[in-house]
XYZ file of C-alpha atoms in Angstrom:
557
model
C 30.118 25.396 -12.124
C 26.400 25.059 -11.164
C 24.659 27.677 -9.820
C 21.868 28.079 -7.177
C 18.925 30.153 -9.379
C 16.112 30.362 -7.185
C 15.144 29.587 -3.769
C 11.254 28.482 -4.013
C 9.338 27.865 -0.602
C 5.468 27.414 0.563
C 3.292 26.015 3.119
C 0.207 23.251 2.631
C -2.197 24.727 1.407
C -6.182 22.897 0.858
C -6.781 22.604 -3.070
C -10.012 21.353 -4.213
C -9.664 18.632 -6.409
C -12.084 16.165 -8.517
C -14.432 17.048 -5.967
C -12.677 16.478 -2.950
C -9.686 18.511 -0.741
C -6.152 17.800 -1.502
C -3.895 19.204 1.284
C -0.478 19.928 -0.786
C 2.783 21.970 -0.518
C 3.884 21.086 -3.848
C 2.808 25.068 -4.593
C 6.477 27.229 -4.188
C 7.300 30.650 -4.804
C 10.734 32.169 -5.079
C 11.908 34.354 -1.934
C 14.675 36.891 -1.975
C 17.075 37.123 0.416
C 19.314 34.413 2.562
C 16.905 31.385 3.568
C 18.049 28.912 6.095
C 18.267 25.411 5.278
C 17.353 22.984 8.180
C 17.889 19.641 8.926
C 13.953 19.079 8.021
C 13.396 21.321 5.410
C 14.317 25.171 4.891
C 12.679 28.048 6.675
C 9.082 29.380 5.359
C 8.628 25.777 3.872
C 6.215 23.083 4.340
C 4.913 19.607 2.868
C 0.831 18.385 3.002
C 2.353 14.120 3.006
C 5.005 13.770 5.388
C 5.183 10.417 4.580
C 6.168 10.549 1.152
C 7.365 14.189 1.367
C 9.966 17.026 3.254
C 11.778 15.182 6.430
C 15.287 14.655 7.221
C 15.781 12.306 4.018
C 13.686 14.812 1.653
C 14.317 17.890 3.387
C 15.111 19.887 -0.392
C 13.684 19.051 -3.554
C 16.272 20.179 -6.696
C 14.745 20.957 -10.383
C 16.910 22.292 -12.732
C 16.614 25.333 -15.493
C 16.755 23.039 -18.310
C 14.261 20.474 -17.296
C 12.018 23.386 -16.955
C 12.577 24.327 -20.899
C 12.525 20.834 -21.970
C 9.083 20.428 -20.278
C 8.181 23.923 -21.307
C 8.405 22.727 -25.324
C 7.301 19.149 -24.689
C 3.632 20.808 -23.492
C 3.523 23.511 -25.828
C 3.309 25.605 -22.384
C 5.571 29.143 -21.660
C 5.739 31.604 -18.833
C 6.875 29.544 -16.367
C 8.040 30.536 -13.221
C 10.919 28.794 -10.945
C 8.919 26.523 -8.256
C 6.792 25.381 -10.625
C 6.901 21.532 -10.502
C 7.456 22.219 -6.572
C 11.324 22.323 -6.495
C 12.930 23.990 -3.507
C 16.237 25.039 -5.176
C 15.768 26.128 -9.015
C 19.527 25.296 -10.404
C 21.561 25.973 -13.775
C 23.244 22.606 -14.184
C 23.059 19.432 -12.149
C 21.250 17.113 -14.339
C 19.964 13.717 -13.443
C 22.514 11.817 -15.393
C 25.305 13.514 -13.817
C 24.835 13.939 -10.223
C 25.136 11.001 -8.350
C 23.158 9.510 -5.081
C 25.574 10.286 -2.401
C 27.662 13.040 -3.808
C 27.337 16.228 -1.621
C 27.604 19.775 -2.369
C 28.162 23.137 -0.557
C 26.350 25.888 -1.299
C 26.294 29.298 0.413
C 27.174 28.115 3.932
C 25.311 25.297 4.090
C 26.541 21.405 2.738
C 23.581 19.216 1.427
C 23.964 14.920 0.305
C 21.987 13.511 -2.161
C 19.959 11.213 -1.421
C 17.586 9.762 -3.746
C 15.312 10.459 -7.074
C 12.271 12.939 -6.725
C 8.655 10.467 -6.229
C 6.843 12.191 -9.391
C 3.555 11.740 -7.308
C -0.243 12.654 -8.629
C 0.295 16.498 -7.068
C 2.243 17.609 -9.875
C -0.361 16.063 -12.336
C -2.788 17.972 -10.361
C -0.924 21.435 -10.183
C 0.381 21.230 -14.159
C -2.834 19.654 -15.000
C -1.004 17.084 -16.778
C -1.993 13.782 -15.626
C 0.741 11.600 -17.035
C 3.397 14.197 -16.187
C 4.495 12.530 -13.351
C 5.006 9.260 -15.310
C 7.010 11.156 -18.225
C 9.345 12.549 -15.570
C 10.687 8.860 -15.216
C 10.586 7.785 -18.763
C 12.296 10.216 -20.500
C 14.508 10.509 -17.367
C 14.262 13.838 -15.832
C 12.846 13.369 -12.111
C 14.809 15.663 -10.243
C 16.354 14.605 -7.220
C 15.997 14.806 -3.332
C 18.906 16.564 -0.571
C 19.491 16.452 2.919
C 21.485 18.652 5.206
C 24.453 17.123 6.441
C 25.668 21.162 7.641
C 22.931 23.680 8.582
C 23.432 27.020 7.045
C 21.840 29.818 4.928
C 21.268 30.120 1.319
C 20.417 32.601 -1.403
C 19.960 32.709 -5.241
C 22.836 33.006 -7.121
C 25.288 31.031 -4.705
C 27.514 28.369 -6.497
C 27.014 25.219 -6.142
C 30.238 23.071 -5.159
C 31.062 19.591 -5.262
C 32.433 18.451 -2.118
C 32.077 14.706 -2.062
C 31.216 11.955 -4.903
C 29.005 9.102 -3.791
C 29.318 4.987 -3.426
C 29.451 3.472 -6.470
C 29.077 6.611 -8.830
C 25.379 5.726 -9.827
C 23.628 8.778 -11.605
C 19.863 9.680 -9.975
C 18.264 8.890 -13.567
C 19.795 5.594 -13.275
C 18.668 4.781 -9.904
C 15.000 6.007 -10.796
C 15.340 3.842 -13.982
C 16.142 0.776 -11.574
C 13.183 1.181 -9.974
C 10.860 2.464 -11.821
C 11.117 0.950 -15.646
C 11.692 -2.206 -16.829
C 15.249 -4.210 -18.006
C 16.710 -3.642 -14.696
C 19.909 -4.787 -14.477
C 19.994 -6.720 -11.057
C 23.824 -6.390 -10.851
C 23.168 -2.522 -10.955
C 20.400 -3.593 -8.209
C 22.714 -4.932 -6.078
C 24.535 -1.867 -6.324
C 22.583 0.649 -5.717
C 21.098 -1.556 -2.543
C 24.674 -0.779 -1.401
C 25.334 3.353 -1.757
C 25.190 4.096 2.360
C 23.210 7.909 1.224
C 20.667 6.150 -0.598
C 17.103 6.963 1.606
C 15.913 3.868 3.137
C 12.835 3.349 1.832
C 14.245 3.205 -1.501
C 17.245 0.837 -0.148
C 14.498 -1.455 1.072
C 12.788 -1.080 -2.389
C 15.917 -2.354 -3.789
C 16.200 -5.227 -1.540
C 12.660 -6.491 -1.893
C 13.375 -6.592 -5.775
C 16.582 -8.915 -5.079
C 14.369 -11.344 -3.080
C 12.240 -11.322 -6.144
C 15.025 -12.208 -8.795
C 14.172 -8.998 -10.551
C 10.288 -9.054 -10.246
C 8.912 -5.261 -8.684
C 7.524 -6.003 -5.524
C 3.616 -6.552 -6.593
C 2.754 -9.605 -4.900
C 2.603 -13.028 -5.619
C 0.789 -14.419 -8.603
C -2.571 -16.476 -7.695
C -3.386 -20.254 -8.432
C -5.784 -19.377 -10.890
C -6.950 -16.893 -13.320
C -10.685 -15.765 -12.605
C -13.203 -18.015 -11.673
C -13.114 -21.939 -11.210
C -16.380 -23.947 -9.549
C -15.016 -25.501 -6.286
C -17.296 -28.247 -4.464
C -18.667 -27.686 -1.020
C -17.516 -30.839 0.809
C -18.018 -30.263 4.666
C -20.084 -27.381 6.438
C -19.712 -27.662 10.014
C -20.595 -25.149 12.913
C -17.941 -23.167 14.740
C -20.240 -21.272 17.230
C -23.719 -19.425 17.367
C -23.147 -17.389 13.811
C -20.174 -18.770 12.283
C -20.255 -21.971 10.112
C -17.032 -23.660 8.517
C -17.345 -24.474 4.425
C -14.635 -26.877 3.226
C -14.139 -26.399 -0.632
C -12.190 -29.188 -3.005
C -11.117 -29.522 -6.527
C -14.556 -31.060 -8.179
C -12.050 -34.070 -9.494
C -10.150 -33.964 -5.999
C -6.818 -32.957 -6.673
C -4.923 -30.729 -4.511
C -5.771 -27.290 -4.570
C -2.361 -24.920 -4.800
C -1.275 -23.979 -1.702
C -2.308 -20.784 0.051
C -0.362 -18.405 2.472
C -1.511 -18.120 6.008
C -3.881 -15.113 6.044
C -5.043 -14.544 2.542
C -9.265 -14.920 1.494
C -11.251 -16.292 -1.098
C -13.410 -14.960 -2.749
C -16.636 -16.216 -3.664
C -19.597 -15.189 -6.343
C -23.100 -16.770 -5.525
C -26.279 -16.949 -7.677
C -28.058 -13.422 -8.536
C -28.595 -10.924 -11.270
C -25.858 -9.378 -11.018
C -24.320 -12.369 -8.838
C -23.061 -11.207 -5.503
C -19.189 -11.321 -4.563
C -17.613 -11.298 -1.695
C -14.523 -12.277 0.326
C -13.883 -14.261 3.260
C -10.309 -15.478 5.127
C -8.629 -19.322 4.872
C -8.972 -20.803 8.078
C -7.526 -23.756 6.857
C -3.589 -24.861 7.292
C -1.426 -23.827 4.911
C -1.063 -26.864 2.670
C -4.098 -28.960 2.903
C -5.547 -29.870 -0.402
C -8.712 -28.760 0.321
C -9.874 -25.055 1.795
C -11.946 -24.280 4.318
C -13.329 -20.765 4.904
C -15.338 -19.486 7.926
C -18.208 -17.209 7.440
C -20.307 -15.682 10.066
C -24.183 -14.785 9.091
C -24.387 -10.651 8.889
C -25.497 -9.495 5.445
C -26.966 -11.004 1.844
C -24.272 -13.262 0.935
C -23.436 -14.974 4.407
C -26.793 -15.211 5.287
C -27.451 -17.490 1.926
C -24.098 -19.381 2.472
C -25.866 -20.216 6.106
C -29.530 -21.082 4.767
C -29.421 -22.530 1.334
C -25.592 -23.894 1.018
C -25.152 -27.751 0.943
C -22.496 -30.193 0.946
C -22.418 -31.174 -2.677
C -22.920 -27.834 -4.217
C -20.677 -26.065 -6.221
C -19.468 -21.965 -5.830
C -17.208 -20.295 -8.394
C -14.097 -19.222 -6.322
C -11.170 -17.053 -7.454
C -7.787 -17.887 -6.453
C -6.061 -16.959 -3.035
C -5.179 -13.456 -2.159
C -4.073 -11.044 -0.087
C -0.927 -9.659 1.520
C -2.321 -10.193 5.352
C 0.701 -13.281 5.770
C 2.436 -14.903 8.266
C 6.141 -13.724 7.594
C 8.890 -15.890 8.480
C 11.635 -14.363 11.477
C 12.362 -15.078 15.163
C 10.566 -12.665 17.218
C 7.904 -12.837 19.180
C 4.237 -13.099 17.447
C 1.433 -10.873 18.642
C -1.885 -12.499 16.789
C -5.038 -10.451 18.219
C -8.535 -10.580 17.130
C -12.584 -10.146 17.965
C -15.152 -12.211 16.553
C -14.883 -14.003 13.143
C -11.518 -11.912 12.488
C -10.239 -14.753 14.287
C -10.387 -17.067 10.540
C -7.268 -15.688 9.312
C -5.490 -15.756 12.817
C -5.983 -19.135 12.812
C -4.677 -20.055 9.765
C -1.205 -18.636 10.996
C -1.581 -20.350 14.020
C -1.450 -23.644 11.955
C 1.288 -22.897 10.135
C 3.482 -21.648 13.214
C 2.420 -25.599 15.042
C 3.385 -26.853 11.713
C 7.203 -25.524 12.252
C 7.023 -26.365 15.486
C 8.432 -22.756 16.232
C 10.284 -21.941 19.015
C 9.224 -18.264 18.867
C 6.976 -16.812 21.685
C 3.220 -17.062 20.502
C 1.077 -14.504 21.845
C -3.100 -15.283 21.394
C -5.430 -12.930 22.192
C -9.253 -12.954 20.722
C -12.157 -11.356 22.024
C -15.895 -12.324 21.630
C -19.286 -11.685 23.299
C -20.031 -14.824 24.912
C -18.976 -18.449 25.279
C -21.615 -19.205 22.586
C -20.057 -16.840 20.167
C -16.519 -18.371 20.697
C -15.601 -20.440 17.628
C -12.339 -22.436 17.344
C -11.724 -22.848 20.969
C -10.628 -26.247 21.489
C -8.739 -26.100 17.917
C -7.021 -22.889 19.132
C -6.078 -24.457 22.710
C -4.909 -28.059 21.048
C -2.680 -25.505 18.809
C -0.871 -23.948 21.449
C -0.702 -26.820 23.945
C 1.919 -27.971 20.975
C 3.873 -25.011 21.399
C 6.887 -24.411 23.984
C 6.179 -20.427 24.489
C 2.662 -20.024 24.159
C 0.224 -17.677 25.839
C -3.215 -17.394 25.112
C -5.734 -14.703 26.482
C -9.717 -15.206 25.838
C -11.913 -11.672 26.879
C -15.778 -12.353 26.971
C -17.446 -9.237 26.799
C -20.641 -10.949 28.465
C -18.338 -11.568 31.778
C -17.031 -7.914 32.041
C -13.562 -8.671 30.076
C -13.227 -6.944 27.250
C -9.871 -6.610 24.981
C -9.248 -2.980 25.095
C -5.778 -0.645 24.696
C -5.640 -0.404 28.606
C -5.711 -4.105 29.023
C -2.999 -4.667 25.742
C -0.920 -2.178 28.222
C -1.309 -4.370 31.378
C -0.338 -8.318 29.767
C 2.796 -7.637 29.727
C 3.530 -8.277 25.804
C 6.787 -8.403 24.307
C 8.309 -5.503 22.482
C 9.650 -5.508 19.119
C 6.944 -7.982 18.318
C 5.445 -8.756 15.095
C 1.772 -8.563 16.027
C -1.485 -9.388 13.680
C -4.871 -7.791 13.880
C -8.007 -8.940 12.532
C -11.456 -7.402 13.636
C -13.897 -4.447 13.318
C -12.553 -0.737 12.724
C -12.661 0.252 16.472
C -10.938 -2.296 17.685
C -8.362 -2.071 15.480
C -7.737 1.434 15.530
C -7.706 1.402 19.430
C -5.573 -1.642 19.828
C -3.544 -0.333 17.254
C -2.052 2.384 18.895
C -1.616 0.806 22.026
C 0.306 -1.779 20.463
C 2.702 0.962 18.858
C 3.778 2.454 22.158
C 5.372 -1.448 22.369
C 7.884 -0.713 19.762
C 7.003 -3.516 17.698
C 8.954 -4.816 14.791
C 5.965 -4.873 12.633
C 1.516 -4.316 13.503
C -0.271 -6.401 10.100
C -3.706 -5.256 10.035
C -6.834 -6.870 8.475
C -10.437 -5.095 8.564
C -13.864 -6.477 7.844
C -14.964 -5.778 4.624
C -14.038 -3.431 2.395
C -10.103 -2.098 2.949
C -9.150 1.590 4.866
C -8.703 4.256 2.399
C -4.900 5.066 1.683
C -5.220 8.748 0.118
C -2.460 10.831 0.961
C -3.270 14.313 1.118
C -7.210 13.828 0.502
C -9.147 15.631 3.142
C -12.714 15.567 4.205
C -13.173 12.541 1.988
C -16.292 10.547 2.580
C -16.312 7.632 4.811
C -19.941 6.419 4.158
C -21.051 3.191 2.340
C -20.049 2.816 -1.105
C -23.034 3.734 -3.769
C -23.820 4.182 -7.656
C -21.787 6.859 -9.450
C -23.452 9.988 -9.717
C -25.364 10.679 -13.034
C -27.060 8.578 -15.383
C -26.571 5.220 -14.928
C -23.805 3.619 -17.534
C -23.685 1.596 -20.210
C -20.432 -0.086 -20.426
C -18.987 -3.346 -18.936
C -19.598 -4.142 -15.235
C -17.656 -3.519 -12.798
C -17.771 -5.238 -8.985
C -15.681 -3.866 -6.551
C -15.551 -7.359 -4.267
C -14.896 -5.820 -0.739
C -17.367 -3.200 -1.236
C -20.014 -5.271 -2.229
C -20.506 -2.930 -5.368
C -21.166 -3.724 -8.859
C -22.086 -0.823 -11.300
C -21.737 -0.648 -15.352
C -18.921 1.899 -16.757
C -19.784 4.794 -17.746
C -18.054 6.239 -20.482
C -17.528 9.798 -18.798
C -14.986 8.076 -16.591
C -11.330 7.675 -16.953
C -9.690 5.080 -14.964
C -11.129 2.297 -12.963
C -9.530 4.947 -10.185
C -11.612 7.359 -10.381
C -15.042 5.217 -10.774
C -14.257 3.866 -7.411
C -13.671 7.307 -6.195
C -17.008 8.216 -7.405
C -18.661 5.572 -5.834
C -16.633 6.014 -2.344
C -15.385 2.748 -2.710
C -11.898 2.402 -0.716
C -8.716 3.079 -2.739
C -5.190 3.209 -1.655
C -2.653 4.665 -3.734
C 0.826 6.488 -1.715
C 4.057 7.582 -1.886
C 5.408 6.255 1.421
C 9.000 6.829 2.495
C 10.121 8.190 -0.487
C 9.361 5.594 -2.678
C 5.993 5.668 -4.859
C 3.324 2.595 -3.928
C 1.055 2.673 -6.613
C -2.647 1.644 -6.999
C -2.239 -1.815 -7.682
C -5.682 -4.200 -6.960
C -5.784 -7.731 -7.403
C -8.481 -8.401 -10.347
C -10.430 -11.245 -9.569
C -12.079 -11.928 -12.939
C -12.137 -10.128 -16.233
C -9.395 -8.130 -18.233
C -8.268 -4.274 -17.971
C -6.388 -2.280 -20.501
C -4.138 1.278 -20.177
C -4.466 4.448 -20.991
C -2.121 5.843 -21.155
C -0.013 2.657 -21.043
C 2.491 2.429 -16.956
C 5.885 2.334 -17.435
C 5.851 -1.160 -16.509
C 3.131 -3.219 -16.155
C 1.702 -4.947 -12.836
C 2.808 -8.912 -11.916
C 0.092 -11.139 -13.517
C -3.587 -10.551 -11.863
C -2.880 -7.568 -10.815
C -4.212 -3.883 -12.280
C -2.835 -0.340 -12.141
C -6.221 1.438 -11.364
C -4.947 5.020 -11.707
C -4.833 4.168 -15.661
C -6.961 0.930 -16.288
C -9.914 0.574 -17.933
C -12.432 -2.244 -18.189
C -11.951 -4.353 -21.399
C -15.413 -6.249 -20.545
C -16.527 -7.175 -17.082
C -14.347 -7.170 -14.783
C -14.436 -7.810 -10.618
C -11.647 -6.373 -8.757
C -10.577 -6.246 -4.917
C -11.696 -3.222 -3.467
């Protein structure tokens, strides 16, 4: 019979890391006594992420005794004590290839289910400092494992541990982290495990997505092209005051491959070291020729507007970008201010070219009537349309499109809605739109991405800049969004942790449960690992937390 060793519990706690502030539970200390274990977590306890950590689904984490030695000898390390890799309950017994996803347990008064695999994320890296730790949990198939309270009660150390209930399906929580997580997976297992009612539903969903996929992890789609390719500037026509049109064609005028409603190009121009940037399709899905729209604000733009001809060529990496129209029936929400209109419209074509019968919401903002491109595109659009609505604010006239006047339209709920347009408006239209229960809210800023650190606090939010320190000497790096290009310098570790230093944008979570790594489309160039992932990325794609330039290399950040 198992047996309930420790009860380990703590509270967030700020913990200065590679020069920033990590807010992190993931410290625990044992506590004597009874504890109560809550429906959320257990008293005296707390979690810094509450998006990939603690809640109803995650409310206990479970480490046992012997994973504790086995790590203990793997790193050469001793004088442990129980909490450390963050468990709640310290146990004797209960390994990962025994105890099943769904199979529930009593102990002391209380009766917990389990519910999925522990998400190894970079905290316990961070507190062991042990960067690949959280990676060896999964690979030589010791993760731990996640409860939740199915009968409130109170607990204490040394209380067995009895099995009450088995699970759907009998699958073992190293085999459902395996599925996930490393390669081989056997989609029959898949299927499975997609199935086991106790499973957390971020992980269910995980599941799913990889079944849509025919095995592939979700990492998005591969591009048309590898790197760059010189694409011929056929049409430039003017949209409005400061946004021109650029229609780009195969230079022996075959059809370009198709490109998803709402992804970007992105474009290098002449210079020393030659600028990149991105900018959204505007074209329909389909057409064998592309057309972005670019309004004049900064270096690039402002020589796509005063030197560019018809005729010309630009080196162009393939389409990108998970910002797409997804299929369904409900309503569509697509809202926007200025140019963030481009990749708003491109979905708008595609929706008239299905003739859809769902209810198409337009909304776009702009300053004046001289700023307002697309308009009789947009209106011939939706005239095609059965249940169309459009909505034009001028800020010049006194209408703006603001979170009071989302609240007063009259919108649909459980809409999928769209955003494209500068960080304010986003952020305020965002949350008004979330009081309308929508199905889904697909955001696109200007520029460089929002930062997805979970955890990090007090991190910078000014322009990206040159690492710190003497200038490198390595390959060059351009981060594309940021505008950034810099040379690798060899005290660096990961192609992570350069764009940390230079406050360029990264996203990297665990969210509901399951871990989202840092993968970034690379535009151009090659990366290799160190240490080598588990599994590798989908083709174009890099893990940044372990990738390293293997010459130049420009990614999308």
């Amino acid at each position: 019979m198992a047996t309930l060793l420790s009860v380990n519990v703590g509270m967030p706690k700020d913990v200065a890391w590679r020069g920033r502030t990590v807010r992190t539970g993931i410290g625990k200390t044992p506590v004597t006594g009874p504890r109560m274990a809550r429906r959320l977590n257990l008293d005296g306890d707390g979690q810094g992420d509450l998006a990939g950590h603690g809640g109803e689904q995650r409310a206990v984490l479970v480490y046992q005794v012997e994973s504790l030695a086995y790590w203990s000898a793997q790193l050469g390390r001793d004088g442990w004590e129980f909490g450390q890799f963050g468990e709640n309950f310290t146990v004797d017994g209960l390994p990962d290839d025994e105890v099943c996803v769904g199979d529930r347990y009593r102990i002391g008064e209380a009766v917990f289910e389990v519910t999925q695999p522990r998400v190894t994320c970079y905290r316990l890296g961070m507190r062991m400092d042990a960067p690949t730790l959280p990676a060896l949990l999964v690979s030589h198939r010791r993760p731990g494992f996640y409860l939740r309270v199915i009968t409130e009660g109170q607990v204490r150390a040394g209380d067995d541990i009895v099995l009450v209930g088995k699970g759907r399906h009998a699958m073992t929580v190293a085999e459902i982290d395996a599925l996930l997580y490393l390669p081989g997976r056997d989609l029959d297992r898949v299927r499975l495990a997609a199935d086991i009612p106790a499973l957390s539903p971020g992980w269910q969903q995980s599941f799913r997505e990889i079944l849509a996929g025919g095995g592939a992890p979700p990492v998005g789609a591969e591009p048309g092209w590898t790197g760059f390719r010189p694409l011929v500037v056929t049409e430039i026509v003017p949209e409005s005051a400061s946004i021109r049109s650029i229609r780009l064609a195969a230079p022996d005028g075959t059809a370009l491959p198709p490109a998803e409603a709402g992804r970007y190009l992105t474009l290098r121009v002449p210079g020393d070291p030659a600028p990149v940037r991105s900018y959204s399709l505007s074209s329909a899905p389909g057409e064998p020729a592309y057309r972005i729209s670019v309004k004049r604000d900064g270096r690039v733009s402002s020589w796509l507007h005063r030197e560019l001809r018809a005729g010309m060529t630009l080196d162009v990496a393939a389409p990108r970008g998970d910002f797409v129209l997804a299929d369904g029936a409900e309503p569509v929400l697509l809202i926007s201010a200025g140019v963030g209109v481009t990749p708003l419209l491109a979905m708008l074509h595609r929706l008239a070219a299905q003739h859809t019968g769902r209810a198409v919401w337009w909304l776009h903002t702009a300053r004046d009537r001289a700023q307002l491109a697309f308009a009789a595109e947009v209106t011939a659009l939706l005239a095609g349309l059965p249940h169309a609505h459009q909505h034009v604010f001028l800020t010049a006239e006194g209408r703006r499109l603001t979170a009071d006047t989302i609240t007063s339209l009259g919108l649909p709920v459980q809409a999928s809605a769209y955003l494209c347009g500068p960080r304010r408006f986003m952020d305020d239209l965002g949350t008004a739109l979330a009081a309308l229960n929508p199905r889904a809210v697909h955001t696109e800023r200007f520029g460089e991405r929002s930062a997805i650190n979970p955890g990090v606090t007090g991190a910078v939010t000014g322009p990206p800049h040159q690492p710190p320190g003497p200038p490198g000497t390595g390959p060059r790096v351009t981060f594309a969004r940021a505008g950034l290009s810099t040379r690798w310098p060899a005290s660096e570790t990961s192609l992570l942790t350069l764009a940390e230093a230079c406050d360029v944008p990264t996203r990297w979570a665990c969210r509901s449960g399951v871990c989202h790594t840092c993968v970034t489309p690379v535009l151009a160039g090659e990366v290799g690992y160190d240490p080598r992932p588990l599994e590798l990325p989908g083709p174009g794609d890099a893990l940044l937390c372990c990738a390293r330039p293997d010459g130049d290399v420009v990614l999308d950040l």
